[in-house]
Coordinates of C-alpha atoms in Angstrom, one line a residue:
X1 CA -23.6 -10.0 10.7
X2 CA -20.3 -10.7 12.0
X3 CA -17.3 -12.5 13.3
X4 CA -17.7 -15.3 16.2
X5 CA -14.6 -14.9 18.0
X6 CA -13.3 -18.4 18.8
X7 CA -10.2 -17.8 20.9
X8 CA -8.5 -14.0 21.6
X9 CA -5.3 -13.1 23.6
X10 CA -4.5 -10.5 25.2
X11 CA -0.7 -8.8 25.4
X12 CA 0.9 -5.8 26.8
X13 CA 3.8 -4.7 24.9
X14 CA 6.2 -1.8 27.0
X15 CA 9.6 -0.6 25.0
X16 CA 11.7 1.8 27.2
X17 CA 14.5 4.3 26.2
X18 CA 15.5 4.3 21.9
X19 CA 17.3 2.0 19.2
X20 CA 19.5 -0.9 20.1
X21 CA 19.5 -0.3 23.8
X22 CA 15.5 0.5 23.9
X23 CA 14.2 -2.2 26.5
X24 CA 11.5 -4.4 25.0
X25 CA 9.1 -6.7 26.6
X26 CA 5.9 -8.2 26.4
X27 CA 2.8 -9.5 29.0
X28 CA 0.5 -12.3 28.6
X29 CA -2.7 -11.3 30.6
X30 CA -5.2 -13.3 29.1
X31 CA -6.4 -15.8 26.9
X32 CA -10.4 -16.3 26.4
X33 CA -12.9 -18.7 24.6
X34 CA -16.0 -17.6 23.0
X35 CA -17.9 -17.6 26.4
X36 CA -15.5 -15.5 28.3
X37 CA -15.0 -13.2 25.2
X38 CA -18.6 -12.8 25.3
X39 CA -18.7 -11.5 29.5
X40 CA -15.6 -10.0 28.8
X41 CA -15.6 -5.6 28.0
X42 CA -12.8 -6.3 24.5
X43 CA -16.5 -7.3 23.0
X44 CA -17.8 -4.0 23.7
X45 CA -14.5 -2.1 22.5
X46 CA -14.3 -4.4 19.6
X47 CA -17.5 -4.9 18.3
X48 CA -17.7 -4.4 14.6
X49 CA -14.0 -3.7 14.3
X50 CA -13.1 -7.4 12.2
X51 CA -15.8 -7.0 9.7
X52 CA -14.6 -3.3 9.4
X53 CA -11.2 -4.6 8.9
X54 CA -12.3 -7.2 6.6
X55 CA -14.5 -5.1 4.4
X56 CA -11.7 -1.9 4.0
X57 CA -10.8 -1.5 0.7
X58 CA -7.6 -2.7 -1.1
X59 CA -6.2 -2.7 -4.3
X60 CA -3.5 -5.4 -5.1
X61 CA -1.4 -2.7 -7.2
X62 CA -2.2 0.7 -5.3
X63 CA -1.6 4.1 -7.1
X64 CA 1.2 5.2 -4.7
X65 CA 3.6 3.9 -3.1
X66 CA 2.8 5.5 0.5
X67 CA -0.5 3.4 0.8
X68 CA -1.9 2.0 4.4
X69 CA -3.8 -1.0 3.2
X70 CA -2.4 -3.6 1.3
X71 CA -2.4 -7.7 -0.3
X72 CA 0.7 -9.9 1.3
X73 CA 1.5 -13.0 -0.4
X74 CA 3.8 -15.6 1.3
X75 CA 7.1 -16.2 -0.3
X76 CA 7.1 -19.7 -2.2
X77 CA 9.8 -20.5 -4.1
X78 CA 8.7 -22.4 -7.6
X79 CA 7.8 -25.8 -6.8
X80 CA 7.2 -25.8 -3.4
X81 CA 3.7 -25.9 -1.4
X82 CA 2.5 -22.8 1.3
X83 CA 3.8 -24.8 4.1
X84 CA 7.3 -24.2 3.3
X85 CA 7.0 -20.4 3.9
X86 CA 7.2 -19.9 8.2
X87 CA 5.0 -17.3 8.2
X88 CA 2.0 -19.1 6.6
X89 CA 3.0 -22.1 9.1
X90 CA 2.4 -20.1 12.3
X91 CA -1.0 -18.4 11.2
X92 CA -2.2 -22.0 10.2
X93 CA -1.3 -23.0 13.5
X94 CA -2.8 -20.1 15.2
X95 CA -5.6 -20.6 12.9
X96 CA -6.8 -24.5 13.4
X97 CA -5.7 -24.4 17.1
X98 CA -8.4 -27.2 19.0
X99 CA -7.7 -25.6 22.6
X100 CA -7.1 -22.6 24.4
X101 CA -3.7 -23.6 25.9
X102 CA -2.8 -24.7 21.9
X103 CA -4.3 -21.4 20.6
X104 CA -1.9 -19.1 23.4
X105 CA 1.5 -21.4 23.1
X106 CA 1.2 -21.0 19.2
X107 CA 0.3 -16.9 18.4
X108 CA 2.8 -16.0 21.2
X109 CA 5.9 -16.4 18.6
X110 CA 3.9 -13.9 16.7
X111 CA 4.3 -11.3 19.7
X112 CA 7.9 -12.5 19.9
X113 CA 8.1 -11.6 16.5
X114 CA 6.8 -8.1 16.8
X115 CA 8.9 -6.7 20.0
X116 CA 11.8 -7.4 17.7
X117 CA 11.3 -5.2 14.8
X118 CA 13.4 -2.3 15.1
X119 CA 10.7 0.7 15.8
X120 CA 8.1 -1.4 17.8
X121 CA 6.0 1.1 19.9
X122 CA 4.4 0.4 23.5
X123 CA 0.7 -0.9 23.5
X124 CA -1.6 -3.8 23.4
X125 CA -1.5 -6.4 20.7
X126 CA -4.9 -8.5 20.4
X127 CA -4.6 -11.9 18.5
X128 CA -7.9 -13.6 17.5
X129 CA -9.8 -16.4 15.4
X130 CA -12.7 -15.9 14.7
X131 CA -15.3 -17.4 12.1
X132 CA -17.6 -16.0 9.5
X133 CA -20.2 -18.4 10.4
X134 CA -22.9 -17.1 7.8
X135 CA -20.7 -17.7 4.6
X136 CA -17.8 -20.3 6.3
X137 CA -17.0 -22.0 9.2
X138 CA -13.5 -22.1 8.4
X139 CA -11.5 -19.6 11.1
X140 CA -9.5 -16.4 10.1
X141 CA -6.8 -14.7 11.7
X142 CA -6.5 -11.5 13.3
X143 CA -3.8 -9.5 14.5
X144 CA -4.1 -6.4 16.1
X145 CA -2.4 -3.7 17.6
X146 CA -3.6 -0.2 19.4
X147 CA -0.7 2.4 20.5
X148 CA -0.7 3.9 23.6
X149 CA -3.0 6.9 23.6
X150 CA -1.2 10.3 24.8
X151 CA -2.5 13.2 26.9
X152 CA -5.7 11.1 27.4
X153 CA -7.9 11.6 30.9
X154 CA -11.5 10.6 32.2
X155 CA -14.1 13.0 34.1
X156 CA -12.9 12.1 37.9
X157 CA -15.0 14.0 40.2
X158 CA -16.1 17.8 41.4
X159 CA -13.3 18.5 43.1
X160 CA -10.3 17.1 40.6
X161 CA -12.5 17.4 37.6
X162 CA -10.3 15.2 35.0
X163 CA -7.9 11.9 35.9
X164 CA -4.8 10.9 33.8
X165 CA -5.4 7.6 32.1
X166 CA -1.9 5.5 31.1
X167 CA -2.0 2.8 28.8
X168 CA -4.9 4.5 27.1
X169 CA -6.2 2.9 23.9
X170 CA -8.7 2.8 20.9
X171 CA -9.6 1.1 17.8
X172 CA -8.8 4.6 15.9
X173 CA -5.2 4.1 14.3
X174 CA -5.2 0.3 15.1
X175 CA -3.5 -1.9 12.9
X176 CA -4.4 -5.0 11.6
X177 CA -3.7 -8.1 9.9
X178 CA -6.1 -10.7 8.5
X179 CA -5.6 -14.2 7.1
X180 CA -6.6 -15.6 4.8
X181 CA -7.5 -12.4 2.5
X182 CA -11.0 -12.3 1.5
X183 CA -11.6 -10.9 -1.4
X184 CA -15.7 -10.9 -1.4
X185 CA -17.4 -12.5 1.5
X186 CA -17.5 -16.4 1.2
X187 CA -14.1 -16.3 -0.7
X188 CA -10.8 -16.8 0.6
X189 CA -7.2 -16.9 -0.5
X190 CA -5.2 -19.6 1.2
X191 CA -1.5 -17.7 0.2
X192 CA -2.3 -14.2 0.5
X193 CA -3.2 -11.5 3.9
X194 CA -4.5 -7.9 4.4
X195 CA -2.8 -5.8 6.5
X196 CA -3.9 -2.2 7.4
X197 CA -1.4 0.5 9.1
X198 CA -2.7 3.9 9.9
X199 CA 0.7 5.5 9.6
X200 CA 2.7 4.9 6.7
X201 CA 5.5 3.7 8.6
X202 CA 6.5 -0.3 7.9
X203 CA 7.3 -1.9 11.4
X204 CA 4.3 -3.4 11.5
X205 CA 4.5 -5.3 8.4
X206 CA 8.5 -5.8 9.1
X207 CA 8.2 -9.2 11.5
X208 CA 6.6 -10.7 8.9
X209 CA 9.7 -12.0 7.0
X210 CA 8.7 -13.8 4.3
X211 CA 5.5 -11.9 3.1
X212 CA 5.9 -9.8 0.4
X213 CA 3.5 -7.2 -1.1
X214 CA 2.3 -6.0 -4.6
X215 CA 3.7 -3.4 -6.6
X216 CA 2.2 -0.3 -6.9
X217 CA 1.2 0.9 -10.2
X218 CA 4.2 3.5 -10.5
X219 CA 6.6 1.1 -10.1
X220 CA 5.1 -1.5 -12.5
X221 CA 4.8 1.4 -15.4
X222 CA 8.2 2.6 -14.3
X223 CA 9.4 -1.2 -14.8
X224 CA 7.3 -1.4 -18.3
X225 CA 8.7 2.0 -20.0
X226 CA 12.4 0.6 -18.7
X227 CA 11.9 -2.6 -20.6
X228 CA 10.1 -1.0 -23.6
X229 CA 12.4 1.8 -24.1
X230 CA 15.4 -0.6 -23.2
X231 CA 14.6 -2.9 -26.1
X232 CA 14.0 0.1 -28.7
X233 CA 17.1 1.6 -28.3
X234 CA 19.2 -1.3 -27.0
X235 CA 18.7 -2.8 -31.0
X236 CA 19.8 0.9 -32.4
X237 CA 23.9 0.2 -31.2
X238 CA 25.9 -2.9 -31.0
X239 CA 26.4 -5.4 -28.4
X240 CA 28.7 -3.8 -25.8
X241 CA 29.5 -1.0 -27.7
X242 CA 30.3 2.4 -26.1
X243 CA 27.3 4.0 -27.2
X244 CA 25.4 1.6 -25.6
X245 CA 27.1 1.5 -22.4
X246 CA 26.6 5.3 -22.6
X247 CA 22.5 4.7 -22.9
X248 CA 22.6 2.3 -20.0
X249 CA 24.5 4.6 -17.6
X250 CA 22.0 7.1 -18.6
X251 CA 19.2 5.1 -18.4
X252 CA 20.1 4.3 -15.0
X253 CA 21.0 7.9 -14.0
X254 CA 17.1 8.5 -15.1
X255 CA 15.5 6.0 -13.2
X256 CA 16.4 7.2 -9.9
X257 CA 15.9 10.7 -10.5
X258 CA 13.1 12.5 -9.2
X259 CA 12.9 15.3 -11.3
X260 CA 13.5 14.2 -14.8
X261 CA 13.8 16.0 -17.8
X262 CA 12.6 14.3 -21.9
X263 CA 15.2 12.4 -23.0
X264 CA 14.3 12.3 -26.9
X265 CA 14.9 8.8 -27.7
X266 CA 11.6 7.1 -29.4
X267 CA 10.0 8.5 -32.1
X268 CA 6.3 9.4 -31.6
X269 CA 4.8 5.6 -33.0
X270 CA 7.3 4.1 -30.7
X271 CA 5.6 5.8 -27.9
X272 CA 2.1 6.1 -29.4
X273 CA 3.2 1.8 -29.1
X274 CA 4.1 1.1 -25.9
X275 CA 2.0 3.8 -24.0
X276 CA -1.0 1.3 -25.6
X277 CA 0.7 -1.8 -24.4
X278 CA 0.4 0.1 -20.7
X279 CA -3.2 1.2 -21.7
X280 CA -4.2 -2.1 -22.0
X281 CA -3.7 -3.2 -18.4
X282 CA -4.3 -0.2 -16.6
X283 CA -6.7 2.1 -18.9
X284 CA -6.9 4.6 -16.1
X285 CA -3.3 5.1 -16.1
X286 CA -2.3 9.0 -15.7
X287 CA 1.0 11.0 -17.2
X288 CA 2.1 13.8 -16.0
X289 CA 4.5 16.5 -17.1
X290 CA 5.8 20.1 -16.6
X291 CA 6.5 22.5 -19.3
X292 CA 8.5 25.7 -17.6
X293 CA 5.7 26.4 -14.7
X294 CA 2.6 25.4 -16.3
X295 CA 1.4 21.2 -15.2
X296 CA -0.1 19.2 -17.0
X297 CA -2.0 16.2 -16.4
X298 CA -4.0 13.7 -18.2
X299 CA -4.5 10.0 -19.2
X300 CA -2.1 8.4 -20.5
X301 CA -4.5 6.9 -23.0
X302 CA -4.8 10.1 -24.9
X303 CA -1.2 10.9 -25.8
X304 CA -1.1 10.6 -29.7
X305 CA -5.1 10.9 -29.8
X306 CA -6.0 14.4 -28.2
X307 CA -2.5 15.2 -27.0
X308 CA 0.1 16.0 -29.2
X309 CA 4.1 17.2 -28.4
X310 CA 6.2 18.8 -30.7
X311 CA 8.9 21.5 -31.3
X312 CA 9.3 24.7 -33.2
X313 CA 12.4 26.6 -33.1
X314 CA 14.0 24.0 -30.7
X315 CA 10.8 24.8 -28.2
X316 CA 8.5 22.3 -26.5
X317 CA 5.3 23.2 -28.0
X318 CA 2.0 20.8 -26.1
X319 CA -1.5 20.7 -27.9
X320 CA -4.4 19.5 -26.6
X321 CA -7.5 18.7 -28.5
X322 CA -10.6 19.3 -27.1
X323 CA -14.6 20.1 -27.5
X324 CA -14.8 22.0 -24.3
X325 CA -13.0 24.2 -22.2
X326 CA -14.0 24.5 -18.2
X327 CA -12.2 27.1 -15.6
X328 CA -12.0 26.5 -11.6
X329 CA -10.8 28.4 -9.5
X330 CA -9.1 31.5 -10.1
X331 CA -11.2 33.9 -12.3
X332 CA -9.2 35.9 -15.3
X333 CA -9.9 37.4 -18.7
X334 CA -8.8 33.9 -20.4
X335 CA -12.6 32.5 -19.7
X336 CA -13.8 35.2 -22.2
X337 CA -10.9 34.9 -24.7
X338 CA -11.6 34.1 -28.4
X339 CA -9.2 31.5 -29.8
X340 CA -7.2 32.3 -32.6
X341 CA -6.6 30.2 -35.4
X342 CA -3.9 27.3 -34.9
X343 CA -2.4 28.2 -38.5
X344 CA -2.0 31.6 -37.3
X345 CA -0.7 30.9 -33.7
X346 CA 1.7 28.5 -35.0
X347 CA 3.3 31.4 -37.4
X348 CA 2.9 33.7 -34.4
X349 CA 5.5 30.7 -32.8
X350 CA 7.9 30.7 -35.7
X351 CA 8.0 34.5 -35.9
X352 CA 9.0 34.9 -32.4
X353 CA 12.6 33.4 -33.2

């Protein structure tokens, strides 16, 4: 099983020199049906890759930032229907074009598109429709786009052994766009796309101006402890006091820090709270801290259950509950150790001071 192509074109994209003075231009050399796709050798170098692309897995809120395949939505302000965002106009165009002349004159302002993003790289860029015929007969959308392949050569013959190939490409790195998104085969979203790009580098999602993309899960428990610890604190001072100001200038210094150190505002119910209101959507989610050089990680889920922070003598003291212990890598004398008694090691703390 998989996609009929109903129309594909076929561009050349060249860029010469760097930045604003880089010379960028594009070549039409050929538009095909489904006969001529079918004589033509893009079936054999292409065969397979748009149910490939459309069976890669995605998650609509990733667990980093730096992710190569994600969910685009197009922009809609409240109120309005898809067919006021421009993007969505020109892949329904592209999508429900009736001829081949129709099909070229409409995905071309989708290369136009393209050569002007700012870091556009030389290649070819493949624009199809094609139709899952065994679920829908409704057409999808694909954009593609395979760089330029260095240091690449073909046997030649005895005597010069290996020929330079330019322009050389594959299916390796290539990045794609699909539309609509389909989540499970036979369903489709109207509003939303999938696009895939090896490298973590955005040009290739940047010509698409009014798509935008979910957040990741960072961000979105980043955006949740900022509201949560916000409002708990926020209703400890008075409206445009001093003290407040103080606790948003902080709060923002915090935010945008990479390395960031306990700031000792909530009490451990008030985090015990909200790290369950974050539990609740995402039960997987992780926490992790650093106590002088030792790392710890776990789920988030546990903190207040099995994992338990406090302070003795103005120390950060961690405990962590557990039935069983398990070593990796790195063998030492701790794998044979006999743990002491938590009454005593917690005088053995005190005593220290």
């Amino acid at each position: 099983m998989d996609f009929a192509i109903t129309y594909l074109s076929f561009y050349l994209i060249q860029v010469e020199g760097k930045g604003d003075q880089a010379d960028k231009r594009f070549k039409h050399f050929q538009t095909l049906d489904t006969e001529e796709y079918e004589e033509s050798p893009l079936k054999d170098f292409l065969d397979g890759e748009l149910m490939k692309i459309s069976k890669r897995k995605v998650d609509r809120h990733p667990k980093t930032e730096q992710i190569p395949t994600k969910i685009g939505s197009f922009i809609v302000e409240e109120g309005h229907a898809l067919d006021s965002n421009p993007n969505y106009n020109v892949f329904n165009r592209v999508r429900y074009a009736k001829t081949k002349q129709e099909f070229q004159e409409e995905n071309e302002q989708f290369t136009r598109s393209y050569i002007d993003t700012s870091a556009v790289r030389g290649g070819v860029f493949i624009i199809a429709s094609a139709k899952l015929t065994k679920y829908l007969d409704e057409p999808f959308v694909f954009l593609l786009k395979c760089d330029f392949e260095p240091k690449v050569a073909s046997i030649s013959d005895e005597r010069t052994l290996i020929r330079h190939v330019e322009m050389a490409i594959t299916t390796k790195n290539m990045k794609s766009i699909q539309y609509p998104y389909m989540p499970e085969e036979g369903m489709v979203e109207e509003g939303e796309l999938k696009i895939h790009q090896a490298s973590h580098a955005r040009y290739f999602e940047d010509f698409l101006k009014f798509v935008e993309y979910g957040e990741s899960m960072p961000e979105i428990m980043k955006n949740q402890v900022i509201h949560m610890v916000h409002e708990h604190v926020s209703a400890q001072f008075e409206e445009n006091s001093d003290e407040l100001q103080k606790f948003e200038q902080d709060l923002e210094i915090w935010e945008t820090s990479e390395k960031r150190e306990i700031q000792e505002r909530l009490e451990t119910h008030q985090v015990v709270e909200a790290t369950a209101q974050i539990v609740e959507h995402t039960p997987e989610a992780e926490m992790r801290m650093k106590l002088g050089s030792t790392s710890v990680k776990g789920l988030l889920a546990d903190f207040g259950e099995s994992i338990h922070l406090g302070k003795i003598n103005g120390k950060y003291v961690l405990m962590i509950e557990s039935n069983t212990i398990e070593f990796d890598k790195g063998v030492s004398p701790i794998e044979f150790h006999k743990p002491d008694d938590l009454q005593l090691l917690i005088e053995k703390i005190i005593n220290k001071s």
